[in-house]
Amino acid sequence: MAQRETWATRTGFILAAVGSAVGLGNIWRFPFLVGQEGGAAFLVVYLLFVALIGFPAMLVEFVVGRRTNRNPVGALKELGGGVWQYLGWVFAATGFIILSYYSVVGGWVLRYVLIGLQGGYVGDIEGAGGQFVEAASGLDAVLGHAIFMAAVIAIVGFGIRRGIEFAVQVMVPAIILIAFGLAVYAFTLPGASEAYAFYLSPDVGEILANWTDILPAAAGQAFFTLSLGMGAMITYASYIGDDRNLAEDGLIIVGLDTLIAFTAGLIVFPIFFTGGVDPANTIGAGAIFISLAAALGDLSFGWLIGTVFFGTIAIAALSSAISLLEVVVSYLIDERGMERFTATAIVGTIIFVVGIPTALDLVFIDLYDLFANNILLVFGGLMVSIFVGWVISNVALDEIGRGVRNLGSWGDVWIWLVRIPVIVILFVTIYLGVFEYYEFLTGDFADWLGQNL
Ligand code: PFF
C-alpha cells in the first residue's frame, strides 16, 4: 500500500485547519446572526461557547484523527467498532450536503466580485434585494456553483502537500491581512461609532429574555465556524505526527477563527450604519449580500471595497470547501483504495448535482442548511463527544498528552468539559433544532410545495 500523506510542516497543518475554519461561517453567517440575534448580546454568548464548547470539541476530533491516522469512517471503526463506525457515515453525509450548498453560496460570492468590478452594487435595499434574487437563483447561480466546485476539485485532486497545504499558505495570510485592512477602513466611516455601540456593548437583559433563540444559534454557529461535527478536523488531524501539542495547535486555530469572525463584524456593521441599513433586518441567507450591496452602492469607492471584500470571502470559502471534500475523498482513498484524483472528480461531480436545486430556488438553501447544520452537524458533534468523553476517555487522555511537556491537570478539565457541558448544550441545541426544522417543513417549505407543485 502506498505511504499515506502527511503535512510537510506544523504551520502547514495549522494554516489548513484555520483555512477550513475561516470561511462563509465567519464572514457571511456570523454577521447576519449577530444582526438577527440582537448584536452584542449574541456576541457574548457566542464567545463563551467557542471557548467552553468549541475548543474542547475540536480537541475531541484531533484526538480521534491523530490516534488512528485514518479518515473518520476508518477512525471510528478502529477505535470503537460496532455502531460507532456508522457515525463516520453520518459525517460523510453531512459533509456531502453542506458542501453542495456551500459551493452555491461560494458561487454567489464570485458573482458579487464581478458585480463590484462592473461598479454595479445597487444603492438601495429594494434594488439590492432584486439584484440578489437575480444573482442567487437560476442559471447564473448554477454557473457560479460549477466554477466554485471545479476549483475545489482541482485543489483537493492535487493532494495534501501539493494541493491543500500549498493553497492555504497563500490564502490564509491574505485573508487575515485584507480583513484587518478593511476593518481599519471601516473605522473611518461616519457610522462607525453607532456600529460599535450595537456590536460591542451587550445588554444582559436581552440575553436572558431571548436565551432560547440565542443559545442554539450560538452553539450551532460555534460548531459550524470551527468546522466541527462532521469529521473535517478528524481528517486534517489524521495527517499530523505524534510530536505535536494538540492543545496548543487547537488554541491557535480557535483564536484565529474567532479573530476573523470578530473582525468581519468590525467591517460589516460600520458599513451598514453608514449606508443606513438596519442590521436587525439582516435576516436569512441573502442578508449580507443585500445589505452590503445597498450600503456599498452609496459609498464612494464602494465598488472597490466590495470587490476586495467579496474576493476575500471567496478565498476563505474555497479553503473551507476543500476540507469538506477531503473528508469524503480521504474515505474513498483509505478504505476503498481509490486513486485520489478519480475519487475527487467523482465525488465533486455528484456534490455539484446534489447542490443544483439550491442554486435554482432559495427555499432549498434553508431545506439543506437547517437540516445539515442545525441537526446533522450538532448530532455528529454530540455523538463523537459522547464517544471520546465516556467510551474511550483513557485513550483520549493518553493521546492529548502526547507531544506536550506538561499538560498537568488540564487533561482532566478537558475531559470533564466534554463529558458534561459540551454534551448537555449540544443535546439542548439539537432538540431545539429539530423543532425548528419541523416548523420549517410544515410552514415555509409546505407553502412552497403548495405553490410550485
Ligand atoms: N468552518 C467553515 C466556515 O465557517 O465557513 C464551514 C465548514 C467547513 C463547516 C468544514 C464544516 C466543515 F467541516
Short mmCIF file of C-alpha atoms and ligand atoms in Angstrom, two decimals:
data_model
loop_
_atom_site.label_atom_id
_atom_site.label_comp_id
_atom_site.label_asym_id
_atom_site.label_seq_id
_atom_site.Cartn_x
_atom_site.Cartn_y
_atom_site.Cartn_z
CA MET A 1 0.00 0.00 0.00
CA ALA A 2 1.24 3.50 -0.80
CA GLN A 3 2.59 5.61 2.05
CA ARG A 4 -0.16 7.79 3.50
CA GLU A 5 0.44 11.51 3.03
CA THR A 6 1.27 13.88 5.92
CA TRP A 7 1.57 17.63 6.29
CA ALA A 8 5.04 18.88 5.41
CA THR A 9 5.22 21.37 8.28
CA ARG A 10 3.50 22.32 11.51
CA THR A 11 2.40 25.64 10.04
CA GLY A 12 1.03 23.69 7.09
CA PHE A 13 -1.42 21.89 9.36
CA ILE A 14 -2.34 24.98 11.34
CA LEU A 15 -2.94 27.01 8.20
CA ALA A 16 -5.03 24.26 6.66
CA ALA A 17 -7.16 23.97 9.80
CA VAL A 18 -7.51 27.75 10.01
CA GLY A 19 -8.36 27.75 6.31
CA SER A 20 -11.08 25.20 6.99
CA ALA A 21 -12.44 27.06 9.98
CA VAL A 22 -12.40 30.55 8.47
CA GLY A 23 -14.98 30.69 5.73
CA LEU A 24 -18.51 31.70 4.90
CA GLY A 25 -19.31 30.90 8.50
CA ASN A 26 -17.20 33.81 9.70
CA ILE A 27 -17.89 36.42 7.10
CA TRP A 28 -21.37 35.55 5.84
CA ARG A 29 -23.16 33.63 8.58
CA PHE A 30 -21.68 35.23 11.70
CA PRO A 31 -22.58 38.86 10.91
CA PHE A 32 -26.14 38.01 9.94
CA LEU A 33 -26.63 36.01 13.11
CA VAL A 34 -25.28 38.90 15.18
CA GLY A 35 -27.69 41.24 13.38
CA GLN A 36 -30.62 38.89 13.76
CA GLU A 37 -29.99 37.84 17.37
CA GLY A 38 -29.56 41.28 18.87
CA GLY A 39 -25.96 42.37 18.38
CA ALA A 40 -23.58 42.35 21.34
CA ALA A 41 -25.78 40.01 23.42
CA PHE A 42 -25.27 37.30 20.83
CA LEU A 43 -21.56 38.07 20.56
CA VAL A 44 -21.01 37.44 24.27
CA VAL A 45 -22.78 34.08 24.31
CA TYR A 46 -21.03 33.06 21.11
CA LEU A 47 -17.57 33.85 22.51
CA LEU A 48 -18.38 31.91 25.63
CA PHE A 49 -19.47 28.89 23.59
CA VAL A 50 -16.42 28.99 21.38
CA ALA A 51 -14.19 28.80 24.45
CA LEU A 52 -16.18 26.34 26.57
CA ILE A 53 -17.78 24.12 23.92
CA GLY A 54 -15.96 24.67 20.63
CA PHE A 55 -12.39 24.41 21.84
CA PRO A 56 -12.89 21.15 23.79
CA ALA A 57 -14.89 19.68 20.91
CA MET A 58 -12.09 20.49 18.50
CA LEU A 59 -9.64 18.57 20.67
CA VAL A 60 -12.06 15.64 20.64
CA GLU A 61 -11.76 15.43 16.86
CA PHE A 62 -7.99 15.98 16.89
CA VAL A 63 -7.52 13.09 19.28
CA VAL A 64 -9.53 10.68 17.15
CA GLY A 65 -7.77 11.70 13.94
CA ARG A 66 -4.22 11.64 15.18
CA ARG A 67 -4.62 8.45 17.18
CA THR A 68 -5.70 6.46 14.15
CA ASN A 69 -4.19 8.32 11.18
CA ARG A 70 -7.34 7.41 9.33
CA ASN A 71 -10.37 9.03 7.74
CA PRO A 72 -13.41 9.47 10.03
CA VAL A 73 -15.15 6.24 8.99
CA GLY A 74 -11.96 4.20 9.40
CA ALA A 75 -11.00 6.01 12.60
CA LEU A 76 -14.29 5.26 14.35
CA LYS A 77 -14.24 1.68 13.13
CA GLU A 78 -10.76 1.23 14.59
CA LEU A 79 -11.39 2.92 17.94
CA GLY A 80 -14.96 1.93 18.60
CA GLY A 81 -16.17 -0.65 16.13
CA GLY A 82 -19.80 -1.69 16.50
CA VAL A 83 -22.33 1.03 15.87
CA TRP A 84 -19.71 3.75 16.23
CA GLN A 85 -18.43 3.13 12.74
CA TYR A 86 -21.75 4.33 11.35
CA LEU A 87 -21.09 7.72 12.86
CA GLY A 88 -18.42 8.10 10.21
CA TRP A 89 -21.18 7.73 7.64
CA VAL A 90 -23.18 10.50 9.27
CA PHE A 91 -20.08 12.69 8.97
CA ALA A 92 -19.66 11.91 5.31
CA ALA A 93 -23.34 12.57 4.60
CA THR A 94 -23.18 15.89 6.46
CA GLY A 95 -20.11 16.99 4.54
CA PHE A 96 -21.79 16.00 1.33
CA ILE A 97 -24.90 18.08 1.98
CA ILE A 98 -23.06 21.08 3.43
CA LEU A 99 -20.64 21.29 0.53
CA SER A 100 -23.46 21.05 -2.00
CA TYR A 101 -24.97 24.39 -0.91
CA TYR A 102 -21.78 25.91 0.48
CA SER A 103 -20.50 25.84 -3.06
CA VAL A 104 -23.63 27.59 -4.30
CA VAL A 105 -23.12 30.41 -1.80
CA GLY A 106 -19.46 30.44 -2.91
CA GLY A 107 -20.78 30.96 -6.43
CA TRP A 108 -22.87 33.96 -5.26
CA VAL A 109 -19.72 35.43 -3.77
CA LEU A 110 -17.89 35.07 -7.08
CA ARG A 111 -20.81 36.81 -8.75
CA TYR A 112 -20.60 39.72 -6.29
CA VAL A 113 -16.91 40.13 -7.04
CA LEU A 114 -17.90 40.52 -10.66
CA ILE A 115 -20.73 42.93 -9.88
CA GLY A 116 -18.23 45.05 -7.90
CA LEU A 117 -15.76 45.13 -10.78
CA GLN A 118 -18.56 46.35 -13.02
CA GLY A 119 -19.45 49.05 -10.47
CA GLY A 120 -22.89 47.51 -10.15
CA TYR A 121 -23.88 47.45 -6.44
CA VAL A 122 -27.42 48.86 -6.25
CA GLY A 123 -27.54 51.57 -3.56
CA ASP A 124 -30.96 50.90 -2.00
CA ILE A 125 -32.35 47.90 -0.16
CA GLU A 126 -35.16 47.12 -2.56
CA GLY A 127 -32.98 47.32 -5.64
CA ALA A 128 -30.25 45.35 -3.93
CA GLY A 129 -32.81 42.71 -2.99
CA GLY A 130 -33.84 42.31 -6.61
CA GLN A 131 -30.21 42.15 -7.64
CA PHE A 132 -29.60 39.40 -5.11
CA VAL A 133 -32.50 37.24 -6.24
CA GLU A 134 -31.30 37.55 -9.79
CA ALA A 135 -27.72 36.62 -8.92
CA ALA A 136 -28.57 33.90 -6.42
CA SER A 137 -31.08 31.74 -8.21
CA GLY A 138 -31.33 30.44 -11.72
CA LEU A 139 -28.79 29.74 -14.39
CA ASP A 140 -26.23 32.29 -13.20
CA ALA A 141 -26.19 30.66 -9.80
CA VAL A 142 -25.71 27.21 -11.33
CA LEU A 143 -22.78 28.55 -13.32
CA GLY A 144 -21.18 30.13 -10.23
CA HIS A 145 -21.70 26.84 -8.37
CA ALA A 146 -19.97 24.96 -11.22
CA ILE A 147 -16.96 27.29 -11.25
CA PHE A 148 -16.58 27.16 -7.48
CA MET A 149 -16.86 23.37 -7.37
CA ALA A 150 -14.33 22.99 -10.19
CA ALA A 151 -11.80 25.00 -8.17
CA VAL A 152 -12.42 22.84 -5.09
CA ILE A 153 -11.96 19.65 -7.11
CA ALA A 154 -8.73 20.92 -8.63
CA ILE A 155 -7.12 21.74 -5.27
CA VAL A 156 -8.20 18.55 -3.47
CA GLY A 157 -7.20 16.49 -6.52
CA PHE A 158 -3.62 17.63 -6.10
CA GLY A 159 -3.44 16.15 -2.61
CA ILE A 160 -2.36 17.20 0.85
CA ARG A 161 1.01 18.83 0.23
CA ARG A 162 0.84 19.97 -3.36
CA GLY A 163 -2.83 20.93 -3.26
CA ILE A 164 -4.24 21.83 0.13
CA GLU A 165 -1.10 22.84 2.02
CA PHE A 166 0.21 24.89 -0.87
CA ALA A 167 -3.10 26.69 -1.43
CA VAL A 168 -3.69 27.63 2.20
CA GLN A 169 -0.20 29.05 2.60
CA VAL A 170 -1.18 31.83 0.26
CA MET A 171 -4.86 32.09 1.15
CA VAL A 172 -4.85 32.32 4.93
CA PRO A 173 -2.32 35.17 5.32
CA ALA A 174 -4.13 37.04 2.53
CA ILE A 175 -7.48 36.70 4.33
CA ILE A 176 -6.03 37.97 7.61
CA LEU A 177 -4.25 40.95 6.08
CA ILE A 178 -7.17 42.08 3.95
CA ALA A 179 -9.65 41.68 6.79
CA PHE A 180 -7.55 43.90 9.05
CA GLY A 181 -7.12 46.47 6.30
CA LEU A 182 -10.87 46.61 5.71
CA ALA A 183 -11.60 46.93 9.44
CA VAL A 184 -9.29 49.96 9.61
CA TYR A 185 -11.11 51.46 6.63
CA ALA A 186 -14.49 50.79 8.27
CA PHE A 187 -13.27 52.58 11.40
CA THR A 188 -13.01 55.81 9.39
CA LEU A 189 -16.66 55.68 8.26
CA PRO A 190 -19.20 58.07 9.82
CA GLY A 191 -21.43 55.20 11.02
CA ALA A 192 -18.61 53.52 12.94
CA SER A 193 -19.42 54.68 16.47
CA GLU A 194 -23.08 53.73 16.18
CA ALA A 195 -22.00 50.36 14.81
CA TYR A 196 -19.61 49.70 17.68
CA ALA A 197 -22.34 50.51 20.18
CA PHE A 198 -24.61 47.92 18.56
CA TYR A 199 -21.90 45.31 18.20
CA LEU A 200 -19.85 45.76 21.34
CA SER A 201 -21.96 46.83 24.31
CA PRO A 202 -24.03 43.85 25.44
CA ASP A 203 -27.27 44.09 27.32
CA VAL A 204 -27.58 41.23 29.84
CA GLY A 205 -31.35 41.65 29.96
CA GLU A 206 -31.51 40.87 26.28
CA ILE A 207 -29.56 37.63 26.72
CA LEU A 208 -31.89 36.49 29.48
CA ALA A 209 -35.01 37.43 27.57
CA ASN A 210 -34.04 35.66 24.35
CA TRP A 211 -31.93 32.76 25.52
CA THR A 212 -33.98 30.09 23.72
CA ASP A 213 -33.10 31.74 20.42
CA ILE A 214 -29.61 32.89 21.24
CA LEU A 215 -28.39 29.64 22.76
CA PRO A 216 -28.93 27.25 19.84
CA ALA A 217 -27.90 29.87 17.31
CA ALA A 218 -24.64 30.49 19.17
CA ALA A 219 -23.90 26.81 19.73
CA GLY A 220 -24.67 25.88 16.12
CA GLN A 221 -22.55 28.73 14.88
CA ALA A 222 -19.63 27.78 17.14
CA PHE A 223 -19.69 24.32 15.58
CA PHE A 224 -20.09 25.44 12.03
CA THR A 225 -17.39 28.09 12.20
CA LEU A 226 -14.85 25.75 13.76
CA SER A 227 -15.62 23.04 11.17
CA LEU A 228 -16.72 20.62 13.88
CA GLY A 229 -19.25 17.81 13.89
CA MET A 230 -18.52 16.26 10.54
CA GLY A 231 -15.04 14.88 10.77
CA ALA A 232 -13.15 17.63 8.95
CA MET A 233 -10.85 18.13 11.93
CA ILE A 234 -10.55 14.35 12.39
CA THR A 235 -9.41 14.14 8.78
CA TYR A 236 -6.93 17.03 8.98
CA ALA A 237 -5.51 15.77 12.29
CA SER A 238 -5.02 12.32 10.76
CA TYR A 239 -2.22 13.75 8.65
CA ILE A 240 -0.13 15.06 11.58
CA GLY A 241 2.65 13.47 13.60
CA ASP A 242 2.80 12.45 17.26
CA ASP A 243 5.27 15.07 18.33
CA ARG A 244 2.84 17.96 18.27
CA ASN A 245 0.94 19.63 21.03
CA LEU A 246 -2.70 19.31 20.04
CA ALA A 247 -3.96 21.69 22.71
CA GLU A 248 -1.60 24.43 21.60
CA ASP A 249 -2.40 23.99 17.91
CA GLY A 250 -6.11 23.98 18.75
CA LEU A 251 -5.78 27.21 20.70
CA ILE A 252 -4.12 28.95 17.77
CA ILE A 253 -6.77 27.71 15.34
CA VAL A 254 -9.72 28.66 17.53
CA GLY A 255 -8.10 32.02 18.30
CA LEU A 256 -7.54 32.95 14.66
CA ASP A 257 -11.01 31.82 13.62
CA THR A 258 -12.61 33.93 16.33
CA LEU A 259 -10.45 36.91 15.46
CA ILE A 260 -11.57 36.80 11.84
CA ALA A 261 -15.26 36.47 12.72
CA PHE A 262 -14.93 39.36 15.15
CA THR A 263 -13.14 41.42 12.51
CA ALA A 264 -15.88 40.65 9.97
CA GLY A 265 -18.31 42.33 12.37
CA LEU A 266 -16.00 45.34 12.62
CA ILE A 267 -16.13 45.62 8.83
CA VAL A 268 -19.77 44.91 8.13
CA PHE A 269 -21.57 46.91 10.83
CA PRO A 270 -19.89 50.29 10.20
CA ILE A 271 -20.71 49.85 6.50
CA PHE A 272 -24.35 49.05 7.39
CA PHE A 273 -24.78 52.01 9.74
CA THR A 274 -23.08 54.37 7.33
CA GLY A 275 -25.33 53.22 4.50
CA GLY A 276 -28.45 53.50 6.67
CA VAL A 277 -29.11 49.74 6.78
CA ASP A 278 -30.62 48.35 9.99
CA PRO A 279 -28.71 45.20 11.00
CA ALA A 280 -31.78 43.82 12.76
CA ASN A 281 -33.31 43.35 9.31
CA THR A 282 -30.42 41.30 8.03
CA ILE A 283 -32.30 38.04 8.23
CA GLY A 284 -31.61 34.98 6.13
CA ALA A 285 -29.19 33.75 3.57
CA GLY A 286 -29.26 36.86 1.39
CA ALA A 287 -28.79 39.30 4.26
CA ILE A 288 -25.14 40.12 3.93
CA PHE A 289 -25.27 40.34 0.16
CA ILE A 290 -28.30 42.61 0.04
CA SER A 291 -27.34 44.87 2.93
CA LEU A 292 -23.74 45.21 1.85
CA ALA A 293 -24.61 45.96 -1.75
CA ALA A 294 -27.17 48.54 -0.61
CA ALA A 295 -24.64 50.23 1.66
CA LEU A 296 -21.69 49.92 -0.72
CA GLY A 297 -23.67 51.38 -3.61
CA ASP A 298 -23.82 54.63 -1.61
CA LEU A 299 -20.16 54.86 -0.64
CA SER A 300 -17.50 56.49 -2.76
CA PHE A 301 -15.22 53.67 -3.89
CA GLY A 302 -17.83 51.24 -2.58
CA TRP A 303 -17.27 49.08 -5.65
CA LEU A 304 -13.60 48.70 -4.82
CA ILE A 305 -14.16 47.92 -1.15
CA GLY A 306 -16.86 45.44 -2.17
CA THR A 307 -14.69 43.73 -4.74
CA VAL A 308 -11.87 43.28 -2.24
CA PHE A 309 -14.25 42.15 0.50
CA PHE A 310 -16.15 39.63 -1.61
CA GLY A 311 -12.86 38.48 -3.14
CA THR A 312 -11.58 37.71 0.34
CA ILE A 313 -14.76 35.84 1.20
CA ALA A 314 -14.35 33.77 -1.95
CA ILE A 315 -10.86 32.72 -0.94
CA ALA A 316 -11.97 31.93 2.59
CA ALA A 317 -14.90 29.88 1.28
CA LEU A 318 -12.62 27.93 -1.01
CA SER A 319 -10.17 27.00 1.74
CA SER A 320 -13.12 25.71 3.81
CA ALA A 321 -14.77 23.84 0.97
CA ILE A 322 -11.61 21.84 0.32
CA SER A 323 -11.79 20.42 3.83
CA LEU A 324 -15.41 19.37 3.30
CA LEU A 325 -14.49 17.48 0.16
CA GLU A 326 -11.35 15.99 1.74
CA VAL A 327 -13.47 14.18 4.36
CA VAL A 328 -15.24 12.11 1.73
CA VAL A 329 -12.20 11.74 -0.53
CA SER A 330 -9.98 10.50 2.33
CA TYR A 331 -12.52 7.78 3.00
CA LEU A 332 -12.51 6.61 -0.61
CA ILE A 333 -8.72 6.59 -0.71
CA ASP A 334 -8.12 4.88 2.66
CA GLU A 335 -10.97 2.39 2.73
CA ARG A 336 -11.86 1.81 -0.89
CA GLY A 337 -8.38 2.02 -2.36
CA MET A 338 -9.42 4.62 -4.90
CA GLU A 339 -6.94 6.85 -6.59
CA ARG A 340 -7.05 10.46 -5.30
CA PHE A 341 -7.85 12.26 -8.48
CA THR A 342 -10.57 9.84 -9.58
CA ALA A 343 -12.18 9.92 -6.14
CA THR A 344 -12.13 13.71 -6.08
CA ALA A 345 -13.60 14.12 -9.53
CA ILE A 346 -16.41 11.61 -8.98
CA VAL A 347 -17.47 12.87 -5.56
CA GLY A 348 -17.12 16.50 -6.61
CA THR A 349 -19.39 15.98 -9.58
CA ILE A 350 -22.05 14.21 -7.52
CA ILE A 351 -21.96 17.01 -4.95
CA PHE A 352 -22.35 19.55 -7.73
CA VAL A 353 -25.51 17.78 -8.91
CA VAL A 354 -26.94 17.49 -5.39
CA GLY A 355 -26.44 21.25 -4.97
CA ILE A 356 -28.26 22.27 -8.14
CA PRO A 357 -31.72 22.65 -6.51
CA THR A 358 -30.27 25.15 -4.01
CA ALA A 359 -28.98 27.18 -6.92
CA LEU A 360 -32.41 27.21 -8.54
CA ASP A 361 -34.56 28.21 -5.60
CA LEU A 362 -33.57 29.81 -2.29
CA VAL A 363 -36.01 27.69 -0.31
CA PHE A 364 -33.71 24.71 -0.84
CA ILE A 365 -30.85 26.51 0.87
CA ASP A 366 -32.92 26.58 4.05
CA LEU A 367 -34.04 22.99 3.49
CA TYR A 368 -30.40 21.82 3.29
CA ASP A 369 -28.82 24.25 5.76
CA LEU A 370 -31.26 23.82 8.64
CA PHE A 371 -31.02 20.05 8.36
CA ALA A 372 -27.27 19.71 7.85
CA ASN A 373 -26.15 22.47 10.15
CA ASN A 374 -28.63 22.59 13.00
CA ILE A 375 -29.30 18.87 13.15
CA LEU A 376 -26.66 16.64 11.49
CA LEU A 377 -23.63 18.72 12.47
CA VAL A 378 -24.70 19.07 16.07
CA PHE A 379 -25.68 15.38 16.18
CA GLY A 380 -22.24 14.38 14.86
CA GLY A 381 -20.54 16.58 17.44
CA LEU A 382 -22.71 15.20 20.22
CA MET A 383 -22.00 11.58 19.30
CA VAL A 384 -18.26 11.95 18.93
CA SER A 385 -18.14 13.83 22.24
CA ILE A 386 -20.02 11.02 23.98
CA PHE A 387 -17.68 8.51 22.35
CA VAL A 388 -14.49 10.29 23.36
CA GLY A 389 -15.70 11.55 26.75
CA TRP A 390 -17.29 8.34 28.01
CA VAL A 391 -16.23 5.38 25.86
CA ILE A 392 -12.56 5.85 25.07
CA SER A 393 -11.55 8.52 27.57
CA ASN A 394 -8.36 6.72 28.64
CA VAL A 395 -7.11 6.53 25.10
CA ALA A 396 -8.14 10.15 24.58
CA LEU A 397 -6.29 11.37 27.67
CA ASP A 398 -3.19 9.49 26.60
CA GLU A 399 -3.37 10.97 23.12
CA ILE A 400 -3.95 14.56 24.22
CA GLY A 401 -0.86 14.28 26.46
CA ARG A 402 1.45 13.34 23.61
CA GLY A 403 3.88 15.93 22.36
CA VAL A 404 3.02 18.04 25.38
CA ARG A 405 5.65 18.70 28.01
CA ASN A 406 3.28 19.12 30.87
CA LEU A 407 -0.44 19.39 30.46
CA GLY A 408 -0.86 18.89 34.23
CA SER A 409 -4.47 18.52 35.26
CA TRP A 410 -5.73 20.32 32.15
CA GLY A 411 -6.37 16.98 30.52
CA ASP A 412 -8.94 16.21 33.23
CA VAL A 413 -10.53 19.62 32.93
CA TRP A 414 -10.87 18.99 29.21
CA ILE A 415 -12.40 15.53 29.53
CA TRP A 416 -14.94 16.79 32.09
CA LEU A 417 -15.90 19.72 29.90
CA VAL A 418 -16.54 17.21 27.13
CA ARG A 419 -18.40 14.79 29.39
CA ILE A 420 -20.98 17.21 30.74
CA PRO A 421 -21.26 20.81 29.46
CA VAL A 422 -20.46 20.04 25.83
CA ILE A 423 -22.87 17.12 25.73
CA VAL A 424 -25.68 18.91 27.56
CA ILE A 425 -25.51 22.04 25.40
CA LEU A 426 -25.37 20.05 22.19
CA PHE A 427 -28.30 17.97 23.30
CA VAL A 428 -30.42 21.04 24.01
CA THR A 429 -29.34 22.57 20.70
CA ILE A 430 -30.33 19.54 18.70
CA TYR A 431 -33.67 19.35 20.47
CA LEU A 432 -34.45 22.94 19.55
CA GLY A 433 -33.05 22.38 16.06
CA VAL A 434 -35.42 19.50 15.35
CA PHE A 435 -38.37 21.65 16.41
CA GLU A 436 -37.27 24.48 14.19
CA TYR A 437 -36.87 22.13 11.26
CA TYR A 438 -40.31 20.67 11.78
CA GLU A 439 -41.74 24.20 11.76
CA PHE A 440 -39.89 24.96 8.56
CA LEU A 441 -41.07 21.77 6.84
CA THR A 442 -44.70 22.28 7.78
CA GLY A 443 -44.55 26.06 7.24
CA ASP A 444 -42.39 27.75 4.61
CA PHE A 445 -41.49 24.58 2.77
CA ALA A 446 -45.06 23.26 2.67
CA ASP A 447 -46.16 26.66 1.32
CA TRP A 448 -43.52 26.47 -1.36
CA LEU A 449 -44.60 22.97 -2.35
CA GLY A 450 -48.21 24.10 -2.46
CA GLN A 451 -47.35 26.92 -4.82
CA ASN A 452 -44.98 25.04 -7.08
CA LEU A 453 -46.36 21.55 -7.44
N1 PFF B 1 -15.97 26.37 9.07
C1 PFF B 1 -16.47 26.70 7.77
C2 PFF B 1 -16.96 28.13 7.80
O1 PFF B 1 -17.00 28.75 8.87
O2 PFF B 1 -17.32 28.64 6.77
C3 PFF B 1 -17.57 25.80 7.31
C4 PFF B 1 -17.26 24.34 7.47
C5 PFF B 1 -16.16 23.80 6.85
C6 PFF B 1 -18.06 23.57 8.29
C7 PFF B 1 -15.85 22.47 7.04
C8 PFF B 1 -17.77 22.26 8.49
C9 PFF B 1 -16.66 21.73 7.87
F1 PFF B 1 -16.37 20.51 8.06
#
